[in-house]
Amino acid sequence: MNTRRWSAGRRALALSLALGLTGSLAACGGGAAPADDAADDGGAPAAVETPSDAAADGTAPEGVATAAAPSSADDVIPAVPPTVDAPAAQPTVQGKRRTVTLDEALAAIPFQLLEPATLPEGAYPPSSVHLVEANEGQATDALPAVRIIYDIEGGGTLVLLQSPARGIAIEGAEEREVGGHTVYKTEANDQIILTWEQDGVNLELRGKDVALPDLDAVIATMGPLGEGPTSKAMRGG
């Protein structure tokens, strides 16, 4: 009986000494070394494995978000452009443009040039004639084209663009009948845009600060270049 009590007491003493020694070692900094994935200061791991789809500098390829730098809503580029309520205007074909005389324009185009017999009140003779030609290697049936610009007293502007006829498809445009022609009306940038085809020519008439009835009058009197105000002014007639 005494032997069992002595053995139990001895085991208790040994356990107590072992615990005391462990505490002393920890207080003296002699504990176990930190794990490989733990920082010395007890914070985040010292080394973080980089995901295979992330770059070494912390950025990620397009479409991949990183925990270190999450994308904000302002950084996201919409997949499609915002919808515009206004009807789509006839696509504009880009080319090289130069200022020419009326005769130079006529010599460079495969279609007859048209002109109106009537211009809005206050319209000045054409201020510019531009020839728009295709760039080298550019294939388009919309060029060459001729653009004639009229300034109107009070700050208005009238622009007449003529190019080879090729059919008209303008989504959302208002169809109107003017002078025996089907005219497609749209509006953009404070301009009324009227597009139609006549005598093998695609015509686009843009009016800024010009009333719609005045634009209709221009369309209704459109005919071959000859004795109208445009040819008279530019040829000294």
Short mmCIF file of C-alpha atoms in Angstrom, two decimals:
data_model
loop_
_atom_site.label_atom_id
_atom_site.label_comp_id
_atom_site.label_asym_id
_atom_site.label_seq_id
_atom_site.Cartn_x
_atom_site.Cartn_y
_atom_site.Cartn_z
CA MET A 1 0.00 0.00 0.00
CA ASN A 2 2.80 2.44 0.88
CA THR A 3 4.66 1.42 -2.26
CA ARG A 4 1.66 2.33 -4.48
CA ARG A 5 1.32 5.74 -2.80
CA TRP A 6 5.03 6.43 -3.23
CA SER A 7 4.88 5.47 -6.92
CA ALA A 8 1.87 7.71 -7.52
CA GLY A 9 3.55 10.57 -5.75
CA ARG A 10 6.72 10.04 -7.75
CA ARG A 11 4.81 10.15 -11.04
CA ALA A 12 3.07 13.37 -9.97
CA LEU A 13 6.39 14.96 -9.06
CA ALA A 14 7.93 13.97 -12.41
CA LEU A 15 4.95 15.41 -14.30
CA SER A 16 5.16 18.63 -12.31
CA LEU A 17 8.87 19.00 -13.03
CA ALA A 18 8.32 18.35 -16.73
CA LEU A 19 5.62 21.02 -16.95
CA GLY A 20 7.78 23.50 -15.09
CA LEU A 21 10.71 22.86 -17.40
CA THR A 22 8.56 23.34 -20.54
CA GLY A 23 7.28 26.67 -19.24
CA SER A 24 10.82 27.84 -18.52
CA LEU A 25 12.01 26.95 -22.00
CA ALA A 26 9.12 28.83 -23.60
CA ALA A 27 9.79 31.92 -21.47
CA CYS A 28 13.46 31.89 -22.50
CA GLY A 29 12.65 31.71 -26.23
CA GLY A 30 13.69 28.16 -26.59
CA GLY A 31 10.39 26.88 -27.93
CA ALA A 32 9.77 25.22 -31.24
CA ALA A 33 10.61 27.13 -34.44
CA PRO A 34 7.66 28.76 -36.28
CA ALA A 35 6.09 26.75 -39.00
CA ASP A 36 7.24 27.39 -42.57
CA ASP A 37 3.93 29.04 -43.56
CA ALA A 38 3.76 31.38 -40.56
CA ALA A 39 5.30 34.84 -40.29
CA ASP A 40 7.79 35.67 -37.57
CA ASP A 41 5.48 38.34 -36.19
CA GLY A 42 2.54 35.98 -35.91
CA GLY A 43 0.66 37.69 -38.79
CA ALA A 44 0.10 36.54 -42.31
CA PRO A 45 2.22 33.76 -43.79
CA ALA A 46 5.65 34.89 -44.89
CA ALA A 47 5.24 33.33 -48.30
CA VAL A 48 1.93 32.94 -50.14
CA GLU A 49 1.62 30.55 -53.01
CA THR A 50 0.78 32.46 -56.20
CA PRO A 51 -2.12 31.00 -58.17
CA SER A 52 -1.09 29.59 -61.53
CA ASP A 53 -3.29 32.10 -63.40
CA ALA A 54 -1.91 35.15 -61.62
CA ALA A 55 1.20 37.10 -62.55
CA ALA A 56 4.15 37.31 -60.18
CA ASP A 57 3.59 41.03 -59.61
CA GLY A 58 0.17 40.43 -58.13
CA THR A 59 -1.84 41.31 -61.23
CA ALA A 60 -4.13 38.83 -62.85
CA PRO A 61 -4.91 38.12 -66.47
CA GLU A 62 -8.08 39.61 -67.86
CA GLY A 63 -11.17 38.21 -66.23
CA VAL A 64 -9.33 36.83 -63.19
CA ALA A 65 -9.79 38.53 -59.82
CA THR A 66 -7.14 38.38 -57.09
CA ALA A 67 -7.78 38.44 -53.37
CA ALA A 68 -5.03 41.01 -52.87
CA ALA A 69 -6.53 43.50 -55.31
CA PRO A 70 -10.21 42.87 -56.00
CA SER A 71 -11.70 44.75 -58.93
CA SER A 72 -14.04 47.61 -58.16
CA ALA A 73 -17.18 48.34 -60.15
CA ASP A 74 -15.49 51.37 -61.70
CA ASP A 75 -12.77 49.19 -63.20
CA VAL A 76 -15.16 47.00 -65.15
CA ILE A 77 -15.51 47.85 -68.86
CA PRO A 78 -18.99 47.10 -70.20
CA ALA A 79 -19.06 44.25 -72.68
CA VAL A 80 -21.32 46.25 -75.00
CA PRO A 81 -21.65 50.00 -75.49
CA PRO A 82 -24.62 51.73 -73.86
CA THR A 83 -27.83 51.73 -75.84
CA VAL A 84 -28.68 54.98 -77.59
CA ASP A 85 -32.35 55.79 -77.97
CA ALA A 86 -31.83 57.90 -81.10
CA PRO A 87 -32.13 56.12 -84.47
CA ALA A 88 -28.89 54.95 -85.99
CA ALA A 89 -27.64 57.24 -88.74
CA GLN A 90 -26.38 55.91 -92.05
CA PRO A 91 -22.90 54.49 -91.46
CA THR A 92 -20.17 56.97 -92.36
CA VAL A 93 -17.39 55.67 -94.56
CA GLN A 94 -14.00 57.16 -93.78
CA GLY A 95 -11.70 58.20 -96.60
CA LYS A 96 -9.18 60.84 -97.54
CA ARG A 97 -10.73 64.27 -98.05
CA ARG A 98 -9.49 67.27 -99.97
CA THR A 99 -10.95 70.62 -100.95
CA VAL A 100 -11.57 70.90 -104.69
CA THR A 101 -13.35 73.01 -107.27
CA LEU A 102 -16.69 71.92 -108.60
CA ASP A 103 -15.15 70.88 -111.92
CA GLU A 104 -12.45 68.85 -110.15
CA ALA A 105 -15.13 67.03 -108.22
CA LEU A 106 -17.06 66.27 -111.40
CA ALA A 107 -13.95 64.83 -113.05
CA ALA A 108 -13.33 62.44 -110.15
CA ILE A 109 -16.76 60.83 -109.68
CA PRO A 110 -18.59 58.14 -111.70
CA PHE A 111 -22.07 59.61 -111.08
CA GLN A 112 -23.81 62.85 -111.96
CA LEU A 113 -23.80 65.57 -109.35
CA LEU A 114 -27.15 67.01 -108.30
CA GLU A 115 -28.02 70.43 -106.92
CA PRO A 116 -31.14 72.09 -105.50
CA ALA A 117 -32.90 74.92 -107.30
CA THR A 118 -33.97 76.29 -103.92
CA LEU A 119 -31.89 77.00 -100.82
CA PRO A 120 -33.12 78.06 -97.37
CA GLU A 121 -33.52 81.79 -96.83
CA GLY A 122 -30.25 83.36 -95.76
CA ALA A 123 -28.07 80.66 -97.34
CA TYR A 124 -24.77 81.84 -98.76
CA PRO A 125 -23.07 80.37 -101.85
CA PRO A 126 -21.22 77.13 -101.08
CA SER A 127 -18.29 77.79 -98.76
CA SER A 128 -16.52 74.49 -99.50
CA VAL A 129 -16.57 71.52 -101.85
CA HIS A 130 -14.83 68.39 -100.56
CA LEU A 131 -13.92 65.29 -102.53
CA VAL A 132 -13.78 62.17 -100.37
CA GLU A 133 -11.84 59.28 -101.90
CA ALA A 134 -10.95 55.79 -100.71
CA ASN A 135 -7.68 55.26 -98.91
CA GLU A 136 -5.07 53.03 -100.52
CA GLY A 137 -6.24 49.44 -100.34
CA GLN A 138 -9.73 50.44 -99.16
CA ALA A 139 -12.61 48.81 -101.03
CA THR A 140 -16.02 50.45 -100.67
CA ASP A 141 -18.94 51.21 -102.94
CA ALA A 142 -19.70 54.38 -100.95
CA LEU A 143 -16.74 56.33 -102.36
CA PRO A 144 -15.87 58.59 -104.05
CA ALA A 145 -18.24 61.14 -102.57
CA VAL A 146 -18.70 64.89 -102.84
CA ARG A 147 -19.67 67.12 -99.93
CA ILE A 148 -20.93 70.64 -100.46
CA ILE A 149 -21.26 72.97 -97.47
CA TYR A 150 -23.54 76.01 -97.31
CA ASP A 151 -23.43 78.52 -94.48
CA ILE A 152 -26.68 80.17 -93.47
CA GLU A 153 -27.12 83.61 -91.99
CA GLY A 154 -27.53 83.40 -88.22
CA GLY A 155 -25.21 80.43 -87.74
CA GLY A 156 -27.06 77.64 -89.50
CA THR A 157 -25.38 75.11 -91.77
CA LEU A 158 -26.49 72.95 -94.68
CA VAL A 159 -24.34 70.00 -95.78
CA LEU A 160 -25.13 67.98 -98.91
CA LEU A 161 -23.24 64.70 -99.32
CA GLN A 162 -23.51 62.76 -102.59
CA SER A 163 -22.16 59.28 -103.35
CA PRO A 164 -23.00 56.31 -105.60
CA ALA A 165 -26.45 54.78 -105.01
CA ARG A 166 -26.20 51.53 -103.06
CA GLY A 167 -29.52 51.17 -101.24
CA ILE A 168 -30.49 52.62 -97.89
CA ALA A 169 -30.88 50.78 -94.59
CA ILE A 170 -31.16 53.04 -91.55
CA GLU A 171 -32.53 51.32 -88.47
CA GLY A 172 -35.22 53.30 -86.66
CA ALA A 173 -35.42 56.08 -89.26
CA GLU A 174 -38.71 57.81 -90.01
CA GLU A 175 -39.83 57.22 -93.60
CA ARG A 176 -41.32 60.24 -95.38
CA GLU A 177 -42.38 61.06 -98.93
CA VAL A 178 -40.83 64.27 -100.27
CA GLY A 179 -40.83 65.33 -103.92
CA GLY A 180 -41.69 61.82 -105.07
CA HIS A 181 -38.81 60.27 -103.12
CA THR A 182 -38.78 58.07 -100.03
CA VAL A 183 -36.74 60.07 -97.53
CA TYR A 184 -35.35 58.64 -94.28
CA LYS A 185 -35.25 61.13 -91.41
CA THR A 186 -33.02 60.88 -88.35
CA GLU A 187 -31.61 63.42 -85.90
CA ALA A 188 -28.19 63.61 -84.26
CA ASN A 189 -26.03 66.33 -82.70
CA ASP A 190 -28.74 68.99 -83.12
CA GLN A 191 -28.99 68.22 -86.83
CA ILE A 192 -31.83 66.93 -88.97
CA ILE A 193 -30.49 64.27 -91.35
CA LEU A 194 -32.44 63.36 -94.48
CA THR A 195 -31.26 60.51 -96.71
CA TRP A 196 -32.66 59.38 -100.04
CA GLU A 197 -31.67 58.09 -103.49
CA GLN A 198 -32.29 59.84 -106.77
CA ASP A 199 -31.02 59.30 -110.32
CA GLY A 200 -28.37 56.79 -109.25
CA VAL A 201 -27.09 59.00 -106.44
CA ASN A 202 -27.22 58.48 -102.68
CA LEU A 203 -27.89 61.86 -101.05
CA GLU A 204 -27.60 62.90 -97.44
CA LEU A 205 -28.79 66.37 -96.44
CA ARG A 206 -27.84 67.63 -92.98
CA GLY A 207 -29.36 70.80 -91.58
CA LYS A 208 -28.32 72.58 -88.39
CA ASP A 209 -30.68 75.36 -87.28
CA VAL A 210 -32.70 74.81 -90.45
CA ALA A 211 -36.44 74.09 -90.31
CA LEU A 212 -37.69 70.79 -91.70
CA PRO A 213 -39.97 72.47 -94.32
CA ASP A 214 -36.93 74.32 -95.68
CA LEU A 215 -35.03 71.05 -95.96
CA ASP A 216 -37.99 69.45 -97.72
CA ALA A 217 -37.97 72.32 -100.24
CA VAL A 218 -34.31 71.60 -101.00
CA ILE A 219 -35.12 67.94 -101.69
CA ALA A 220 -38.17 68.73 -103.80
CA THR A 221 -36.14 70.94 -106.17
CA MET A 222 -33.09 68.68 -106.50
CA GLY A 223 -31.97 68.06 -110.07
CA PRO A 224 -28.92 67.70 -112.31
CA LEU A 225 -26.14 70.21 -111.87
CA GLY A 226 -26.64 73.09 -114.27
CA GLU A 227 -28.40 76.36 -113.68
CA GLY A 228 -28.99 76.17 -109.95
CA PRO A 229 -27.48 78.51 -107.34
CA THR A 230 -24.64 76.12 -106.56
CA SER A 231 -23.22 75.85 -110.08
CA LYS A 232 -23.80 79.54 -110.77
CA ALA A 233 -21.94 80.59 -107.65
CA MET A 234 -19.02 78.23 -108.16
CA ARG A 235 -18.64 78.71 -111.89
CA GLY A 236 -19.22 82.44 -111.91
CA GLY A 237 -22.47 82.16 -113.80
#
